[in-house]
XYZ file of C-alpha atoms in Angstrom:
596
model
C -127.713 -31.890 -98.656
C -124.681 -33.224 -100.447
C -123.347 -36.828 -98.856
C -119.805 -37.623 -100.085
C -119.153 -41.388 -99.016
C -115.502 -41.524 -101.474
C -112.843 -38.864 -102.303
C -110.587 -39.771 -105.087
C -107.902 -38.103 -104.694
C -105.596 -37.768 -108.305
C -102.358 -35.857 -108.530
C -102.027 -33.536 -110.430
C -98.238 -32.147 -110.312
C -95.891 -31.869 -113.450
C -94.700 -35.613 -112.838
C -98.513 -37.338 -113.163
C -99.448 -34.835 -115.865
C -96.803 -35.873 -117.675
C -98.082 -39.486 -117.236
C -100.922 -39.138 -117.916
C -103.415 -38.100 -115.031
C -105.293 -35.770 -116.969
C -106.746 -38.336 -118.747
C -107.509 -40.522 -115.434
C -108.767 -37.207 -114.152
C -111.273 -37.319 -117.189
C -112.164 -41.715 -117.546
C -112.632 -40.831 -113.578
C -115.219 -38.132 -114.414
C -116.724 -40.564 -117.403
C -116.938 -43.587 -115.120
C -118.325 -41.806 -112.057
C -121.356 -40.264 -113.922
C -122.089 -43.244 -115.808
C -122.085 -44.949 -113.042
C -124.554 -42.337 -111.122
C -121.767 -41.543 -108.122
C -121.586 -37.815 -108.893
C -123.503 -37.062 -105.855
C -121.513 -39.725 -103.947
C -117.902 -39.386 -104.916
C -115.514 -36.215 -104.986
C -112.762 -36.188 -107.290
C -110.033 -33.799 -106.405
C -107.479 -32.208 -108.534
C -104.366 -32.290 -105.645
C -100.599 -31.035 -106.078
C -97.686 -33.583 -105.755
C -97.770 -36.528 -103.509
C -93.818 -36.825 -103.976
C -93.733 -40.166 -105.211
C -93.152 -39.205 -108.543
C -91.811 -43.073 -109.590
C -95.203 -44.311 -108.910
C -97.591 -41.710 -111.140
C -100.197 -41.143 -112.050
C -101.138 -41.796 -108.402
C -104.689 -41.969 -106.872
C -105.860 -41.995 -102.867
C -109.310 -43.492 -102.325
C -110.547 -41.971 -99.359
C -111.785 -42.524 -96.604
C -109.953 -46.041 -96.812
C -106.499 -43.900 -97.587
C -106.385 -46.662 -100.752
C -103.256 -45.995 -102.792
C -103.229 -46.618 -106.499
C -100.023 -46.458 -108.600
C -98.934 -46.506 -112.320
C -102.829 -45.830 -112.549
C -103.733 -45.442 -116.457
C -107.010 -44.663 -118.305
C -108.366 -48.027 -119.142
C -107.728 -48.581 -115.389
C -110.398 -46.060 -114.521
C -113.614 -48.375 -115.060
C -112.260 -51.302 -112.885
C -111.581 -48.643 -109.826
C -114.436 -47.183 -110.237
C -116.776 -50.939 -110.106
C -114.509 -53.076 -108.190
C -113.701 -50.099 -105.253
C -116.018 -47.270 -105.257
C -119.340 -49.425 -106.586
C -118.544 -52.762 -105.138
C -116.023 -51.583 -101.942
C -113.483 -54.522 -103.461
C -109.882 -53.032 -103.841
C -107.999 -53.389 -107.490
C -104.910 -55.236 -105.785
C -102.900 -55.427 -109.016
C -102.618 -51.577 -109.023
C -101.510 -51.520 -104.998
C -98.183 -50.159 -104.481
C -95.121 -53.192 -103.994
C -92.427 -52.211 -101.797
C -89.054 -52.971 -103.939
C -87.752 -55.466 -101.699
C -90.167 -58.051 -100.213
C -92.145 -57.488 -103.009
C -95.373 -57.220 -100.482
C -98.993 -55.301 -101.777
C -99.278 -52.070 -99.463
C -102.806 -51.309 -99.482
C -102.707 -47.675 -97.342
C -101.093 -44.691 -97.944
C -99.517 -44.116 -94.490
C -98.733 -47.728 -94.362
C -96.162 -47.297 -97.480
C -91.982 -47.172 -96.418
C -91.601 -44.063 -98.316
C -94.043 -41.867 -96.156
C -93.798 -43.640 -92.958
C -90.159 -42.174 -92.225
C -90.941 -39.040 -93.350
C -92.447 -35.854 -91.234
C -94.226 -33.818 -93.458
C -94.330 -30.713 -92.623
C -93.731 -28.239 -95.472
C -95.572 -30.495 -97.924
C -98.176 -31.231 -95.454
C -101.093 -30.572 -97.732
C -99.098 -31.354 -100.974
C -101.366 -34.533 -102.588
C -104.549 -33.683 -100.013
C -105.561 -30.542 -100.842
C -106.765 -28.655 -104.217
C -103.748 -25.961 -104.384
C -106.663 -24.001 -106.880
C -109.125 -23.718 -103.978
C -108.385 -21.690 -101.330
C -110.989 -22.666 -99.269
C -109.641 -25.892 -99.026
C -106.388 -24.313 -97.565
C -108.714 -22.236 -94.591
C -110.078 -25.689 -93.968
C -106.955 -27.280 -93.064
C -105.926 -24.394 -90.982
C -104.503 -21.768 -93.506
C -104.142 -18.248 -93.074
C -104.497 -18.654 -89.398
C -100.786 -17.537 -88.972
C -101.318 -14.290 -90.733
C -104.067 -13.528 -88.875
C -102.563 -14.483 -85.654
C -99.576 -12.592 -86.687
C -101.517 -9.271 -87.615
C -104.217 -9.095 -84.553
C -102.784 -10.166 -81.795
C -98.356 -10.098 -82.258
C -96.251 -7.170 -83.387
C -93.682 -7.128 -85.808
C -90.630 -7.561 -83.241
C -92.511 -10.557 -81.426
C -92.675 -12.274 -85.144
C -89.039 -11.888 -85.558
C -88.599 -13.000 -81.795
C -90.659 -16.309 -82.536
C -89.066 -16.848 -85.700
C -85.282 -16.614 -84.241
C -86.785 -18.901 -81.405
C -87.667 -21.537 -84.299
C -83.848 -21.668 -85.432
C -85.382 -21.906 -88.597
C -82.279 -21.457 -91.169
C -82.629 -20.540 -94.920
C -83.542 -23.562 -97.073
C -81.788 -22.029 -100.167
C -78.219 -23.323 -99.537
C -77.192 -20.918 -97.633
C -78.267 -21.977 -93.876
C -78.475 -18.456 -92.739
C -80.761 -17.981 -89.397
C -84.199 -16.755 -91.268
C -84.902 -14.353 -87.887
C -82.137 -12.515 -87.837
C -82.172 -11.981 -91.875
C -85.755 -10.222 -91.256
C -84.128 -8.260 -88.109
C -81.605 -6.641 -90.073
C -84.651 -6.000 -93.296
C -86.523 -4.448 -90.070
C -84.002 -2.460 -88.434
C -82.751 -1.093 -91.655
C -84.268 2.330 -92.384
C -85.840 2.934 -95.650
C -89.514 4.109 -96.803
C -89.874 1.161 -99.123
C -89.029 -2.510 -98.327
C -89.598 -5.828 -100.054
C -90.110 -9.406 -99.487
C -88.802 -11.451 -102.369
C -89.491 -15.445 -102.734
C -86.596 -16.791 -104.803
C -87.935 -19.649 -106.516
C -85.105 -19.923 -108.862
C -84.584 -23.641 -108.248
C -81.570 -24.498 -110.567
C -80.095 -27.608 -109.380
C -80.453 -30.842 -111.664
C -82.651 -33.103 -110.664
C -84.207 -30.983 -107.492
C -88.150 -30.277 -107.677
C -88.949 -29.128 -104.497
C -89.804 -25.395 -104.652
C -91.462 -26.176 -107.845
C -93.915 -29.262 -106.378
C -94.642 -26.973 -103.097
C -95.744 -23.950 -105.781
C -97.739 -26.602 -107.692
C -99.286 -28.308 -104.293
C -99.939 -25.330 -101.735
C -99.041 -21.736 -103.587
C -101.381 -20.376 -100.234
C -98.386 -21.390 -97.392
C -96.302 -19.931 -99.448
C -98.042 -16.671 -99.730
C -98.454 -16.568 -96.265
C -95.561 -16.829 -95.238
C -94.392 -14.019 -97.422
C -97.055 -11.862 -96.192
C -95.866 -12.834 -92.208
C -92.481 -11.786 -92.814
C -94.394 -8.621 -94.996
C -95.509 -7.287 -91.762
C -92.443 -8.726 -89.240
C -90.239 -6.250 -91.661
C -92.509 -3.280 -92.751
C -92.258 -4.197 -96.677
C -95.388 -3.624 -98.186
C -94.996 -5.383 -101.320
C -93.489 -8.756 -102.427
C -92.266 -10.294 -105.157
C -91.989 -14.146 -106.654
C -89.036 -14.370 -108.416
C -89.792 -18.079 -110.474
C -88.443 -19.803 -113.337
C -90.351 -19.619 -117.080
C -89.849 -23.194 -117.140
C -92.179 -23.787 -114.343
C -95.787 -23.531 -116.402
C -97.967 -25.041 -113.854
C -96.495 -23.578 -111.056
C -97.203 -19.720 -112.113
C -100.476 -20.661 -112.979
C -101.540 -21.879 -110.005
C -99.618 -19.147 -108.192
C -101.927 -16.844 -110.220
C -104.794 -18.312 -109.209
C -103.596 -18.519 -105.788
C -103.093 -14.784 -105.895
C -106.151 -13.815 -107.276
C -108.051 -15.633 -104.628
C -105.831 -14.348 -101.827
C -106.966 -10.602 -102.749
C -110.349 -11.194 -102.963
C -110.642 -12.734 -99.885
C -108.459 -10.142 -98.162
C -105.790 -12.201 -97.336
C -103.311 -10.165 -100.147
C -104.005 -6.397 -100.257
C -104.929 -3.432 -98.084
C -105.839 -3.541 -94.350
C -105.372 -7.232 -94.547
C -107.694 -8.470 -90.885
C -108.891 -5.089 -90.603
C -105.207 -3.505 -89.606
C -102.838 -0.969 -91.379
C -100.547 -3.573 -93.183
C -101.030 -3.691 -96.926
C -99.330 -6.334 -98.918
C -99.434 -7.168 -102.366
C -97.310 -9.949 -104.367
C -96.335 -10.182 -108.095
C -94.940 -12.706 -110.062
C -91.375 -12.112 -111.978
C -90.535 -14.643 -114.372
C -87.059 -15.575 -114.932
C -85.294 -16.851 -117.742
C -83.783 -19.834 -116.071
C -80.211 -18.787 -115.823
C -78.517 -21.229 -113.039
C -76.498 -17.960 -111.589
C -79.792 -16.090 -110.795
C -80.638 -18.168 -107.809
C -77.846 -16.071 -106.287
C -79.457 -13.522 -103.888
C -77.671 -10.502 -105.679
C -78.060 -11.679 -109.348
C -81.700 -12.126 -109.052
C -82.007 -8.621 -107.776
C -80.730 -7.447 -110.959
C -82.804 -9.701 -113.096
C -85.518 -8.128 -111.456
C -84.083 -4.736 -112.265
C -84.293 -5.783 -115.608
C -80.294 -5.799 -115.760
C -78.216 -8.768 -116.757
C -78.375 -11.467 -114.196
C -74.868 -11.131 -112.364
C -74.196 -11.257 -108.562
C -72.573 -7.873 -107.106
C -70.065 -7.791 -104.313
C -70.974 -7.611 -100.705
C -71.412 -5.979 -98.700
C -73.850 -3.618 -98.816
C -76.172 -6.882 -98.441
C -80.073 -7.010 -99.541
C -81.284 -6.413 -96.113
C -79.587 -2.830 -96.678
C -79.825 -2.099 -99.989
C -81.882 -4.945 -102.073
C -84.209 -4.117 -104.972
C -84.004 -0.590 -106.474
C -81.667 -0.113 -103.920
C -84.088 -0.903 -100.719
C -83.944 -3.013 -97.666
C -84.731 -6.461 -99.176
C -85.652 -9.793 -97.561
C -84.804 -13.163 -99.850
C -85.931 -16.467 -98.760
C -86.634 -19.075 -100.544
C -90.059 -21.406 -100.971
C -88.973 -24.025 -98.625
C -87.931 -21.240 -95.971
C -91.677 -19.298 -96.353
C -93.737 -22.326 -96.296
C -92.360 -23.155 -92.834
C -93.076 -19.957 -91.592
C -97.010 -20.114 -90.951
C -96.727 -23.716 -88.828
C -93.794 -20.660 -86.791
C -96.340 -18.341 -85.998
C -99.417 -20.971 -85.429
C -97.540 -23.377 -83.264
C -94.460 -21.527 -81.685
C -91.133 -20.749 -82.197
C -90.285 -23.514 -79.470
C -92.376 -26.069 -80.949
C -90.622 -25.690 -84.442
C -87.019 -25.698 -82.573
C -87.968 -29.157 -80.929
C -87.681 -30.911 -83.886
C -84.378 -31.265 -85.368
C -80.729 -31.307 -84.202
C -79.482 -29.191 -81.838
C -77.989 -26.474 -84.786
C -80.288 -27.435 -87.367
C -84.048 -27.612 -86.850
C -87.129 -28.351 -88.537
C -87.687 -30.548 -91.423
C -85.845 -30.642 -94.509
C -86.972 -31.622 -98.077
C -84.353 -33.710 -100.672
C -85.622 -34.334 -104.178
C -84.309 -38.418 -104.045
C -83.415 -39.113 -107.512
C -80.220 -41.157 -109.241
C -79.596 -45.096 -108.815
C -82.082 -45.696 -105.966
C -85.698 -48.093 -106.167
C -88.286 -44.968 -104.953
C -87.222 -41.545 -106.408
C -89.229 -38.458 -105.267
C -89.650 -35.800 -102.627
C -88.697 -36.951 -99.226
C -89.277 -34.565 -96.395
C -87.308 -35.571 -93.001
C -86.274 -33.876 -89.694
C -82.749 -32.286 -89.542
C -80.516 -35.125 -88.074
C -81.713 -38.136 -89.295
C -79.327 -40.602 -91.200
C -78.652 -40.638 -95.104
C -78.777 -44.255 -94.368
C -82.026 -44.039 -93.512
C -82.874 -41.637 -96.557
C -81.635 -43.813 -98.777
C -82.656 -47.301 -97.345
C -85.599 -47.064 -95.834
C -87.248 -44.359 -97.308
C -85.632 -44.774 -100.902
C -86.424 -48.228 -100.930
C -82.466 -49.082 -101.326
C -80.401 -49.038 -104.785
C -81.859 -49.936 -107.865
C -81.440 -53.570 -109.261
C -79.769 -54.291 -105.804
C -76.484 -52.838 -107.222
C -73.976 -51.837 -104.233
C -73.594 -48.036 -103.057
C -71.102 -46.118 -104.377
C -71.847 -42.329 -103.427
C -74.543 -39.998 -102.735
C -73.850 -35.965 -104.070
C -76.245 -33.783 -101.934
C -76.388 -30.258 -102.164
C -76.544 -29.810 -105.714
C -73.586 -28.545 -108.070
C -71.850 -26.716 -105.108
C -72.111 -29.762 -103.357
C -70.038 -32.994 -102.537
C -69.950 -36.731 -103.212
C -70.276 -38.876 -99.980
C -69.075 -42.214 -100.050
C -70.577 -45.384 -97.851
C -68.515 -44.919 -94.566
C -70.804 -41.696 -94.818
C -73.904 -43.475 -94.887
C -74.701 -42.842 -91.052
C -73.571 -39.080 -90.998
C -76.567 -37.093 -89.547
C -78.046 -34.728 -92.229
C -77.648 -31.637 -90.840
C -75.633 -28.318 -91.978
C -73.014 -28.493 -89.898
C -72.134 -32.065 -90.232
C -72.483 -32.135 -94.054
C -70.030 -29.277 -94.376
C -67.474 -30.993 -92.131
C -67.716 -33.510 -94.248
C -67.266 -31.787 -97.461
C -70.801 -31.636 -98.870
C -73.495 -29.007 -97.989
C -77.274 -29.527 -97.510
C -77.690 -26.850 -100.119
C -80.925 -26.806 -101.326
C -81.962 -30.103 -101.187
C -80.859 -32.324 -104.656
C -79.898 -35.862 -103.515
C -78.463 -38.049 -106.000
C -77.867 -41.745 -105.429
C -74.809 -43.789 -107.305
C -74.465 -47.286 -107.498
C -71.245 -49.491 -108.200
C -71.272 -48.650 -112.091
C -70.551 -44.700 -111.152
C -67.123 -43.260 -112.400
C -66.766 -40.381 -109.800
C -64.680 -38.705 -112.168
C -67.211 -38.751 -114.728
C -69.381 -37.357 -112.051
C -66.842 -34.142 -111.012
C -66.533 -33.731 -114.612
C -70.548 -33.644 -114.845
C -70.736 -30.750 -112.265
C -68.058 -28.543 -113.369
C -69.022 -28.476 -117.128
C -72.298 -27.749 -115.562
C -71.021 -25.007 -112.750
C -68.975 -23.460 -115.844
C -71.690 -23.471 -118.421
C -73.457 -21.516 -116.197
C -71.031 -18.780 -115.002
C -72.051 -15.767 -115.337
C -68.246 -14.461 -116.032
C -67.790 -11.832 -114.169
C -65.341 -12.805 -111.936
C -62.065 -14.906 -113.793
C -61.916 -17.249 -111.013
C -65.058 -18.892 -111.925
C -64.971 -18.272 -115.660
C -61.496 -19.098 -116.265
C -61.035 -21.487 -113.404
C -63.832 -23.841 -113.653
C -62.899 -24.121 -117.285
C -59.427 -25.013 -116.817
C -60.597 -27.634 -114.032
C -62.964 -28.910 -117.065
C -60.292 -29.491 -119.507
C -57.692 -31.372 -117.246
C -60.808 -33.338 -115.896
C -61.502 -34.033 -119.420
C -58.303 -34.870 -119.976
C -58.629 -37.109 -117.346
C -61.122 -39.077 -118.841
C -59.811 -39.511 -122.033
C -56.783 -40.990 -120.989
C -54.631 -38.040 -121.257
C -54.439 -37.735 -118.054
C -50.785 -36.922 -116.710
C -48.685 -36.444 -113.436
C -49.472 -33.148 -111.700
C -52.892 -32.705 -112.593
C -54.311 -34.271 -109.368
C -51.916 -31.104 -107.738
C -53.185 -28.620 -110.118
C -56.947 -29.381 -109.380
C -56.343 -28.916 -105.946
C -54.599 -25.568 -106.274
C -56.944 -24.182 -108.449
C -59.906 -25.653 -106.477
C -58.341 -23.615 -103.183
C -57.891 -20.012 -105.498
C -61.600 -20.448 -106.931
C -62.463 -21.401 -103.554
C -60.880 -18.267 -101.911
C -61.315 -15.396 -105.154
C -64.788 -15.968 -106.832
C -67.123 -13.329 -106.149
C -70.351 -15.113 -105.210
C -71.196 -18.172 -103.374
C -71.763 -20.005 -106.559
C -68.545 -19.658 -107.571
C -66.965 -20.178 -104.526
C -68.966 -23.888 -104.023
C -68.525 -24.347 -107.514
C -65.273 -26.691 -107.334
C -66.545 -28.845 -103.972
C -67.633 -31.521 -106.253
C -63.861 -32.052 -107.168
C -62.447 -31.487 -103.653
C -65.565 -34.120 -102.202
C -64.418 -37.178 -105.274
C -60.722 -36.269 -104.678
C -61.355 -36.566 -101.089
C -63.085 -40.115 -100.551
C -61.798 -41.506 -104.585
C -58.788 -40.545 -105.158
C -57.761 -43.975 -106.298
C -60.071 -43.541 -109.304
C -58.290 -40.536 -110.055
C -55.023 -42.275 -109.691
C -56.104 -45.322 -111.722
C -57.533 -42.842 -114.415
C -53.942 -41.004 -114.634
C -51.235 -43.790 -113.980
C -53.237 -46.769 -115.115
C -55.066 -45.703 -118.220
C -58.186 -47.299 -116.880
C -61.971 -46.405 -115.252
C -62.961 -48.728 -112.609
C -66.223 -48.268 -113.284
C -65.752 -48.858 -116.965
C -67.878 -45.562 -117.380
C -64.751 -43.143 -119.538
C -65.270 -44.553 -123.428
C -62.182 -43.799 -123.749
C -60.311 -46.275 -121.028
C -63.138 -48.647 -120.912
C -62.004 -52.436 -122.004
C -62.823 -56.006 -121.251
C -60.226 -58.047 -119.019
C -60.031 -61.399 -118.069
C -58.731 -62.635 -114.324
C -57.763 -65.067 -112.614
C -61.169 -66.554 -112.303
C -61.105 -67.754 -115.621
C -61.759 -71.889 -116.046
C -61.124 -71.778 -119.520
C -64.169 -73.239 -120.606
C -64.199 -71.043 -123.589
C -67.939 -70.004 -123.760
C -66.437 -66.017 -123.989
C -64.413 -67.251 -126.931
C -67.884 -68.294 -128.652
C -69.562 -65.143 -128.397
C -67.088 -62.807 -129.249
C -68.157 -61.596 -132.562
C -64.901 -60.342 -133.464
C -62.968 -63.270 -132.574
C -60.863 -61.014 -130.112
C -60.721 -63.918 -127.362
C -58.138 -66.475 -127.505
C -57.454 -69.440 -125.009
C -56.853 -73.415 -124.800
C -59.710 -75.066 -123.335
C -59.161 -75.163 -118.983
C -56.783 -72.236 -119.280
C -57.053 -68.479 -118.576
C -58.217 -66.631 -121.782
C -57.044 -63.268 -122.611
C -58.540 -60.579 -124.887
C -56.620 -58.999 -128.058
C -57.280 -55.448 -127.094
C -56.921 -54.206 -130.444
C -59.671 -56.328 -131.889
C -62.049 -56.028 -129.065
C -65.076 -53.484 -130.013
C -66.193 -53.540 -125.968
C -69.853 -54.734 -126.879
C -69.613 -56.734 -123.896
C -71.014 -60.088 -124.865
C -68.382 -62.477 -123.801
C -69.232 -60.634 -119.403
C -72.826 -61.812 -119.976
C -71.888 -65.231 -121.167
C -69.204 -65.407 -118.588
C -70.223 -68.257 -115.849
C -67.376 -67.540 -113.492
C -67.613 -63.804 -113.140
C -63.860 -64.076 -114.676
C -64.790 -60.890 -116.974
C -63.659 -57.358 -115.701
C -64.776 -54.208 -117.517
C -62.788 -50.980 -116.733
């Protein structure tokens, strides 16, 4: 009988691949068998663990041991020192950013301890490629539950009870999206997945597909039966390799263990999914766009109404959620509708997951209940700002979302209060800036992104954003001139109130949010000629204040000879000659140097 005393646990998502765990995967491998430990220790291929910064990462069960920055010719000390020897490698523990102290467990770690993972619950602990390690921690229990012993209204009923909302962007209540797919009358219906995930720098659909493709199909299959669709469709990006693998593999299994086909636990309900693979256009995480990608048509959103749940794909009743939205679904069904709601704000419930990236000490996947601070986000769970620089912003909610500034920093996260304040959750990109952030760069970032990717359909968005572009640009090159801050804002309102989809529409809040909480970098930009943040080539320059002693060392390391001065009086900078390398601020022993 097989005795496992030590599971090593190495992840195995796109961010450790791509440093390297495949080849700790294999010295692991090499170093157990030479060691004669392959009937002792397990090594297990996982998903994502969400600490992305610290990969390749490895878990040393039972201890919970966590290893970071792990690379090959670390291998053969692990496997001596901890698994041979039971002496932990301390030099590859984890430090937390601040006090600088060696966290030997995983649970014991400031990034995990805040968080309530729900969604990504087996993300980093199970094999996403073995679906018997899903059954074991309780998978496919929903389904079942759902198909022997509820009907199709009571899933809908337990679902509304949850509150859960769509995790797309959107917020819309997921229960009474599958009433209307239910009520709507049609002999075909479908159950589409978008896992279009666009936004820069968010990873969480993509990391859930990689981690636990199984919740994911269940949950599809759940809301399958709650609407009557027997078929279902995962609409993901080309550019996510690993995740349609394993989603293939997750299929595959699924069917032949009944889970996935016809008379799925013995009843009448028949369910298949297929995988669609898009081309990575931003627009076609719109719900009507990715329709007619699937179509095979050009991806462009259509007005509304009639709306998907009415006439979707081919022209059938349609249900869209997204991955996050599914993969809560089958903790719904297994633990109740009330249950679910208790967690959460009183408009907002569940769990949410942000993709922390930007200016801040741990980036990764962070997955929270609805309500807590971004204070807390960002502090306690993202370890604080990166070479303890001062806040400056945080932009949550993607491209169609806004720029909050510190006296935000205790705002609950929820979807109400974020859109009061002029952000949205959207679907869950959360980028820290420090001090050194020009938030006009930043609006400037989004809408040449937002209009890059318009579809053009509709002139609001195609002609708007790109007028809101060049005056930003403007703006930043020091052309800026009186009016424009006007003109943004009136064009902002007529995109805001004309474009046809909700992409378009969001599309200029990253303006409105900077103008909003910065204007005076806008107004230092126009009237001043100058970035504050000394971001904008263009206006950049070196200045010396008030601080200065005069002791001349600036004046030394100029290489241009640009600084002039008596000794113990203020120095000043010849403009002209100055080629802003920045060499007199470093020397600088009174802080007396000012760039921007």
């Amino acid at each position: 009988m097989e005795h496992i005393r030590a599971h090593v646990l190495l992840c195995a998502g796109t961010g450790c691949i791509s440093s390297g765990s495949k080849k700790v995967e294999a010295a692991f491998q090499r170093e157990v068998a030479r060691k004669g430990l392959i009937d002792e220790i397990k090594i297990v291929e996982t998903g994502c663990h969400g600490f992305c910064e610290m990969g390749p990462i490895v878990i040393v069960y039972p201890e919970g041991v966590f290893y970071c920055h792990v690379k090959e010719e670390d291998v053969a000390e692990i496997v001596d020192s901890h698994l041979y020897k039971g002496r932990i490698v301390e030099r590859l523990l984890y430090r937390e950013p601040i006090s600088h102290e060696k966290i030997i467990n995983y649970n014991e770690i400031n990034f995990y301890k805040k968080q309530k993972r729900m969604v990504l619950a087996n993300c980093g602990h199970i094999s996403p490629e073995v679906i018997e390690d899903y059954i074991a921690a309780g998978g496919y229990e929903a389904l079942g539950q759902a198909l022997t012993k509820m009907t199709p209204e009571q899933v809908i009923d337990e679902v509304k009870v949850s509150g859960l909302r769509g995790r797309g962007g959107g917020g819309f209540p997921t229960g009474m999206k599958w009433e209307f797919a239910k009520k709507a009358a049609g002999d075909q219906k479908y159950v589409i997945c978008n896992a279009d995930e666009g936004d820069p720098g968010a990873f969480m659909d993509r990391s859930v597909l990689e981690g636990d493709p199984h919740r994911v199909l269940e949950g599809m299959a759940v809301c399958g039966y709650a609407i009557g669709a027997s078929e279902g469709i995962i609409y993901v990006r080309a550019e996510y390799p690993l995740a349609i693998k394993r989603l293939k593999v997750a299929i595959a299994q699924a069917e032949e263990m009944g889970f996935i086909g016809k008379h799925i636990f013995g009843s009448d309900f028949d369910f298949k999914v297929k995988i669609k693979e898009g081309a990575g256009a931003f627009v076609c995480g719109e719900e009507t766009a990715l329709l007619a990608s699937i179509e095979g048509q050009r991806g462009m959103p259509r007005s509304r109404p009639p709306f998907p749940a009415i006439s979707g794909l081919w022209g059938k009743p349609t249900n869209i959620n997204n991955v996050e939205t599914f993969a809560n679904v089958p903790q719904i069904i297994v633990n109740g509708g009330e249950w679910y709601a208790s967690i959460g704000t009183e408009k907002s419930k569940g769990t949410k997951v942000f993709a922390l990236t930007g200016k801040i000490n741990n980036t990764g996947l962070a997955e929270v209940p609805m309500g807590i601070t971004m204070r807390e986000i960002i502090y306690e769970i993202g370890g604080g700002i990166l070479n303890g620089k001062k806040f400056k912003a945080v932009q949550i909610g993607g491209p169609s979302g806004g720029c909050l500034p510190e006296s935000m920093l205790d705002l609950p996260v929820d979807y109400d209060s974020l859109i009061q304040a002029g952000a949205m959750m959207g679907s869950g990109g959360l980028v820290v800036m420090d001090e050194d952030t020009c938030m006009v760069d930043v609006a400037k970032f989004f809408v040449n992104f937002t209009q890059s990717e318009s579809c053009g359909k509709c002139t609001p968005c195609r002609e708007g954003t790109k007028r809101m572009l060049e005056i930003l640009t403007n703006i930043t090159e020091g052309k800026g001139k009186k009016g424009d801050i006007e003109l943004l804002q009136q064009l902002a309102k007529n995109i805001k109130a004309t474009a046809l989809c909700g992409l378009g529409q969001t599309a200029p809040n990253p303006v409105l949010s900077t103008m909003r909480y910065f204007m005076d970098e806008y107004e230092a930009h126009i009237n001043e000629k100058r970035c504050p943040a000394g971001v904008c080539s263009h206006l950049s320059g070196y200045s010396i204040t008030e601080n200065c002693k005069g002791c001349g060392l600036c004046k030394q390391v100029c290489p241009v000879t640009a600084i002039s001065g008596e000794v113990k009086s203020r120095h000043s900078i010849d403009q002209e000659k100055c080629i802003k390398c920045g060499a007199c601020m470093g020397k600088c022993p009174f802080k007396a140097i000012r760039k921007g």
